[in-house]
CSV table of C-alpha atoms and ligand atoms in Angstrom, one decimal:
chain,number,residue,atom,x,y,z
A,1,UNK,CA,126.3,92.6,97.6
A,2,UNK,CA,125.2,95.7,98.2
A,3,UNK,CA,121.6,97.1,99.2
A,4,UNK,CA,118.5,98.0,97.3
A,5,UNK,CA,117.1,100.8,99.4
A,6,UNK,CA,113.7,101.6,97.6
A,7,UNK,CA,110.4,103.5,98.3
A,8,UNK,CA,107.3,103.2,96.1
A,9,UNK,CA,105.6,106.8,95.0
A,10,UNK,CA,102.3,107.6,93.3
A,11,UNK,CA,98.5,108.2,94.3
A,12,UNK,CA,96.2,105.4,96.1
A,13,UNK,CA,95.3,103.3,93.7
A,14,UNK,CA,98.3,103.4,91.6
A,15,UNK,CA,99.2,99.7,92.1
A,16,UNK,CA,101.9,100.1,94.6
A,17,UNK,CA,100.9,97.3,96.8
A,18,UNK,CA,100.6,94.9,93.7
A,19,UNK,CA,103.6,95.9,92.6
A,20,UNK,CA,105.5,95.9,95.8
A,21,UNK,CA,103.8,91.7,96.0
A,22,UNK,CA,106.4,91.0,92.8
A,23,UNK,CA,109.1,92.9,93.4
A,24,UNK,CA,109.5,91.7,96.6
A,25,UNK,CA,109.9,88.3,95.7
A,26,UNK,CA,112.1,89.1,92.2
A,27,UNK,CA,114.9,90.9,95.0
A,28,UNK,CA,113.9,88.9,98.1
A,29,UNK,CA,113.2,92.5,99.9
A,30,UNK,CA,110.6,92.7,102.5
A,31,UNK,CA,107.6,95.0,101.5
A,32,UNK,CA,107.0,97.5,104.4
A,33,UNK,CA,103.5,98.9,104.0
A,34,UNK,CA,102.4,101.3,106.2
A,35,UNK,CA,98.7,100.9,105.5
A,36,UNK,CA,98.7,97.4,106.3
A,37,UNK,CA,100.6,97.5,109.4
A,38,UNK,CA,98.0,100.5,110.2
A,39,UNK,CA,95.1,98.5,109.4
A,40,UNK,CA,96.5,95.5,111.5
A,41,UNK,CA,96.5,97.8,114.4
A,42,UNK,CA,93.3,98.8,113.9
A,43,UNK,CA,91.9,95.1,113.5
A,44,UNK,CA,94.2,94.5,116.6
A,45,UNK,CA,92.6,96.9,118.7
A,46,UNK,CA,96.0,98.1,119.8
A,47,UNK,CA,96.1,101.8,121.2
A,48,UNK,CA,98.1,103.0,118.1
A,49,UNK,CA,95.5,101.4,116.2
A,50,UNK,CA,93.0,103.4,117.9
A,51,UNK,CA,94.9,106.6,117.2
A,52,UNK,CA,95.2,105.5,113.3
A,53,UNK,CA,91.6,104.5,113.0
A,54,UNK,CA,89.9,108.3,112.6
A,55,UNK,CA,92.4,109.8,110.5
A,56,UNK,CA,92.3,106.7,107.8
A,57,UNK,CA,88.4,106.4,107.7
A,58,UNK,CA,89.1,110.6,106.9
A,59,UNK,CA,91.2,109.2,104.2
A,60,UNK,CA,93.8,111.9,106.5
A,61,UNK,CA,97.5,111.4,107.1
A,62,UNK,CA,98.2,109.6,110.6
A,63,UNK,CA,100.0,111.7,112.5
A,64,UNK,CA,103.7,112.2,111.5
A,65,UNK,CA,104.9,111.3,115.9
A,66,UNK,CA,102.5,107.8,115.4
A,67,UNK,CA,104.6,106.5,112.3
A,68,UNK,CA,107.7,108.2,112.2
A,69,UNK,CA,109.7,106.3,115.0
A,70,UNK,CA,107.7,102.8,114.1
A,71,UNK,CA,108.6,102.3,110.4
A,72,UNK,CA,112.5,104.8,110.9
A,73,UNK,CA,113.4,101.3,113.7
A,74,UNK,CA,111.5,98.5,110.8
A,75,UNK,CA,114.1,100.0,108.3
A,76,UNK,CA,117.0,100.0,110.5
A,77,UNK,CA,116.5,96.1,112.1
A,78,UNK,CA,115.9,93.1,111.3
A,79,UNK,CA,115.7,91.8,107.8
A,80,UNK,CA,115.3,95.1,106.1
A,81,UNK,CA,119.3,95.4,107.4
A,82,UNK,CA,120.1,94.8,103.5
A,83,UNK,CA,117.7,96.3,101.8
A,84,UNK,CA,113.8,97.5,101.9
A,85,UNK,CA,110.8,98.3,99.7
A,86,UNK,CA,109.0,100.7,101.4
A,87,UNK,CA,104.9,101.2,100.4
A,88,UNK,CA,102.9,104.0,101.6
A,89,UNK,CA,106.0,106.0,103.5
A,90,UNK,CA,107.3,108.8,103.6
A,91,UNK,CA,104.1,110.6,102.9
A,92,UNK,CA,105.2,114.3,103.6
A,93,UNK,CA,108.3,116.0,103.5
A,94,UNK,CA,109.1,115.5,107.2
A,95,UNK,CA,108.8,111.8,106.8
A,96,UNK,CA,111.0,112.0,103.6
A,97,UNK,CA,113.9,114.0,106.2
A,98,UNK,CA,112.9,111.5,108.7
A,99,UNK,CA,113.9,108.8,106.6
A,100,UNK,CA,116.8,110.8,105.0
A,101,UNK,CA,118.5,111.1,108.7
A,102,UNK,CA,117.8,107.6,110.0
A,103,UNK,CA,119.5,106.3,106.5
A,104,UNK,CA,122.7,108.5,106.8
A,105,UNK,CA,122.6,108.0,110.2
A,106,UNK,CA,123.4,104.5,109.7
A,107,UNK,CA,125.7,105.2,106.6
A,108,UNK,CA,123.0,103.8,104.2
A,109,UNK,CA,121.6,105.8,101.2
A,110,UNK,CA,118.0,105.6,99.3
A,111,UNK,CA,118.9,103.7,95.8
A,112,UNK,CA,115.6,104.9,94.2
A,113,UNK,CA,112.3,106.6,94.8
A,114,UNK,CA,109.6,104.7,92.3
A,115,UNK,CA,107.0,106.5,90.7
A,116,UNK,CA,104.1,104.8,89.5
A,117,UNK,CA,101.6,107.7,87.7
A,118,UNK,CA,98.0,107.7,87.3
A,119,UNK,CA,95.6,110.3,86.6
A,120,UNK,CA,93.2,111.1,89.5
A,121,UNK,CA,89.8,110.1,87.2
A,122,UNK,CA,91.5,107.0,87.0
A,123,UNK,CA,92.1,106.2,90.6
A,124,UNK,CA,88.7,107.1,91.3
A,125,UNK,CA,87.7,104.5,89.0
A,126,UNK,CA,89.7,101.8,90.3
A,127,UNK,CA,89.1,102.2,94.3
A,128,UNK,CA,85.6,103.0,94.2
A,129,UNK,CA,84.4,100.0,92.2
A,130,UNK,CA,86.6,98.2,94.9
A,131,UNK,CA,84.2,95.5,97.1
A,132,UNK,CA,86.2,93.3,100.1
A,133,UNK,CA,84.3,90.4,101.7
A,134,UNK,CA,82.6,90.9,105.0
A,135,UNK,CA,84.5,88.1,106.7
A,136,UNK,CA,87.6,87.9,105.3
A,137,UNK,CA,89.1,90.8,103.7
A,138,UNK,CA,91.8,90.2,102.0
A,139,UNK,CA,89.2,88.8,99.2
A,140,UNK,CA,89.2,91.5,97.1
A,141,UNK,CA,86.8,92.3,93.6
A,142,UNK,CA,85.9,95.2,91.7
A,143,UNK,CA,82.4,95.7,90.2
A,144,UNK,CA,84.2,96.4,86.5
A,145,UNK,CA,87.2,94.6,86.6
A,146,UNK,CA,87.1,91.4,88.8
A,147,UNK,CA,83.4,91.3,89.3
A,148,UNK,CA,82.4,88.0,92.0
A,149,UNK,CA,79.9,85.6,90.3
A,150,UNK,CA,76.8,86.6,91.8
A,151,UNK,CA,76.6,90.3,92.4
A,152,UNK,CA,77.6,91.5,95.9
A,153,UNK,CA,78.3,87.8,97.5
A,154,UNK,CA,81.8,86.6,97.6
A,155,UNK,CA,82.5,83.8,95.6
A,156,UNK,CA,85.2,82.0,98.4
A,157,UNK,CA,82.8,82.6,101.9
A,158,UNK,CA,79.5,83.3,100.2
A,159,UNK,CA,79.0,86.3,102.2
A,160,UNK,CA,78.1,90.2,101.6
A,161,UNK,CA,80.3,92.3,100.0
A,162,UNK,CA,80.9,95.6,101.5
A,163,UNK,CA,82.8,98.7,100.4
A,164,UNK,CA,85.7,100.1,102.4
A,165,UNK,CA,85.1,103.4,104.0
A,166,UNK,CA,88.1,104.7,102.8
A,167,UNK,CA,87.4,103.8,98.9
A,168,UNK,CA,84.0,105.7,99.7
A,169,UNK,CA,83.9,108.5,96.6
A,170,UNK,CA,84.2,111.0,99.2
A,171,UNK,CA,87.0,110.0,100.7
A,172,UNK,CA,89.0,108.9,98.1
A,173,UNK,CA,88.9,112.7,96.7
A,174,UNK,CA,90.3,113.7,100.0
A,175,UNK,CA,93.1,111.4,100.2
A,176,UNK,CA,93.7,112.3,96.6
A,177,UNK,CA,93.6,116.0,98.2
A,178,UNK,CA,96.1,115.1,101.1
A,179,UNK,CA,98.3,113.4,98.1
A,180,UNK,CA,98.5,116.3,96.3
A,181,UNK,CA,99.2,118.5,99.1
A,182,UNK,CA,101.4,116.6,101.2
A,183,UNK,CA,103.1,113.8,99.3
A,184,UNK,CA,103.8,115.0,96.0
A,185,UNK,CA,106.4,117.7,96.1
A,186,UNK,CA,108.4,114.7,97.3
A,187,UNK,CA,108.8,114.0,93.5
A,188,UNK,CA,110.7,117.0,92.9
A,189,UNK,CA,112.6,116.2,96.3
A,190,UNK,CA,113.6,112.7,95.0
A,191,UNK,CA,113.8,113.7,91.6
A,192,UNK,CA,116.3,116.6,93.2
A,193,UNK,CA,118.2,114.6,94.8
A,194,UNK,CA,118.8,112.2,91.1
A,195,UNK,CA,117.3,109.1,92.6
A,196,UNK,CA,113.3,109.2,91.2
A,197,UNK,CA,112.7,106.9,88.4
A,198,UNK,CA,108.9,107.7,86.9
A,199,UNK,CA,106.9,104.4,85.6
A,200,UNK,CA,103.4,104.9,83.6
A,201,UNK,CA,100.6,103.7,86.3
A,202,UNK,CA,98.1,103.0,83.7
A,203,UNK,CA,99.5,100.1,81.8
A,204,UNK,CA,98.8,96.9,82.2
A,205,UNK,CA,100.4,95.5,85.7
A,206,UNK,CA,102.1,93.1,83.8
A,207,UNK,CA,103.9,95.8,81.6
A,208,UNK,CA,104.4,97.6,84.8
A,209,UNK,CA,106.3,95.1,86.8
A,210,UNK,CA,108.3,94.6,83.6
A,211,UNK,CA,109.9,98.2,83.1
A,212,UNK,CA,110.4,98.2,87.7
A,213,UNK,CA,112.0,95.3,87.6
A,214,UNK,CA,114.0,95.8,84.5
A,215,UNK,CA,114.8,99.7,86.1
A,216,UNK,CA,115.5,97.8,90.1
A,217,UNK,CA,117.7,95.5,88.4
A,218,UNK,CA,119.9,97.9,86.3
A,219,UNK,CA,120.2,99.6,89.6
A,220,UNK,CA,121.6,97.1,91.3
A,221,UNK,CA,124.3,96.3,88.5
A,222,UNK,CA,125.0,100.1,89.2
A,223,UNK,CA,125.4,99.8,92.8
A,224,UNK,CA,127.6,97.0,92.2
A,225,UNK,CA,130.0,98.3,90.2
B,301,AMP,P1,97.4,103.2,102.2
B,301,AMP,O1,97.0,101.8,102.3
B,301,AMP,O2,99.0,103.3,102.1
B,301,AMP,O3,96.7,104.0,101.2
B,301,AMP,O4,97.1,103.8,103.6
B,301,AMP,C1,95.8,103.9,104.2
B,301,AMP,C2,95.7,105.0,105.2
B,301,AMP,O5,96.7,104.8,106.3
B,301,AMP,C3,96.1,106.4,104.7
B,301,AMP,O6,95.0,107.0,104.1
B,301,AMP,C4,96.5,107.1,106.0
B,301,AMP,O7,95.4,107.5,106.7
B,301,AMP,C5,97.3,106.0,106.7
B,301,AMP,N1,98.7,106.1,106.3
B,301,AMP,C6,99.4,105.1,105.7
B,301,AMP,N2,100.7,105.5,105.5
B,301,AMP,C7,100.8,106.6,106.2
B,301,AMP,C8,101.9,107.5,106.4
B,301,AMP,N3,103.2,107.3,106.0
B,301,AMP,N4,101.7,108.6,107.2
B,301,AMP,C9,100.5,108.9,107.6
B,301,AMP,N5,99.4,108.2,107.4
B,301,AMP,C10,99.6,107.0,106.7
């Protein structure tokens, strides 16, 4: 069968990483997110995380040398060998050629670039309302939309609930900035190159998942053929 070689587009906030949590599982495709492997580093303590650290509490890009070679060797080994979904990469255009050569390179091609859309007031909304527990993070809540039962304790450890420093207002209007900037003119490269498909960011994430999965599977009927 053949390969479903796909990278997620759109602003923070957009819903990539909840999206990339279904699809993975509807096409059995492992989710390669550049955040959180940065974020593990920094946990870690590892010297890459180190580097990473500065630049993503800036809500800046990580240097293109730090990334480049780590996520180009993920996509070529290992289980993403038949196929990928890749969250939070390529970022600029050099990462996009990056990607480009290592593909070709190894006589595979990108099957789609997925664009999930939201307008930047909207982003705003949705990170900075965005609380994680002190001791676990991965328990997440939002002061609007998933609020914890008693205000700032979280409901699982019973402990503070702190905001992120990267979904501080400030920097999320810089990494909006740097998205802007950097990573979108990689919609009119993808959509150049016929393989962007654009999704609406803003509707419900059920309805979301629908049309991606509906799109990812038409896609691979194509590829098939
Ligand atoms: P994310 O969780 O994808 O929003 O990423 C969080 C932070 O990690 C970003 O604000 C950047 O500082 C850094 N980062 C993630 N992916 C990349 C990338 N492809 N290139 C450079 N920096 C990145």
């Amino acid at each position: 069968m053949s390969e479903l070689n796909l990278i997620l587009l759109g602003p923070p906030g957009a819903g990539k990483g909840t999206q990339a949590d279904r699809l993975r599982e509807d096409f059995s495709l492992p989710h390669i997110a550049t955040g959180d492997i940065l974020r593990a580093q920094v946990a870690e303590g590892t010297e890459l995380g180190r580097e990473a650290k500065s630049f993503m509490d800036a809500g800046k890009l990580v240097p293109d040398e730090v990334i480049v070679g780590m996520i180009v060797e993920r996509v070529a080994g290992g289980d993403a060998r038949d196929g990928f979904l890749l969250d939070g990469f390529p970022r600029n255009r050099q990462q996009a050629d990056a990607l480009g050569e290592a593909l070709s390179g190894l006589e595979r091609h990108l099957t789609a670039a997925l664009l999930i859309e939201v307008p930047d007031d909207e982003v705003v909304r949705r990170m900075a309302g965005r609380r994680v527990c002190v001791k676990n993070p991965t328990h997440i809540y939002h002061v609007d939309f998933d609020p914890p039962k008693h205000e700032g304790v979280c409901d699982q450890d019973g402990v503070r609930l702190i905001q992120r420093d990267d979904d501080k207002e400030e920097t999320i209007r810089t990494r909006l900035e740097v998205y802007h900037a950097q990573t979108e003119p990689l919609i009119a490269y993808y959509d150049g190159a016929g393989v962007l498909r654009r999704f609406d960011g803003t509707r419900d994430p059920d309805e979301v998942h629908a049309h991606i999965r509906a799109t990812v599977a038409t896609l691979r009927l194509e590829e098939n053929l």
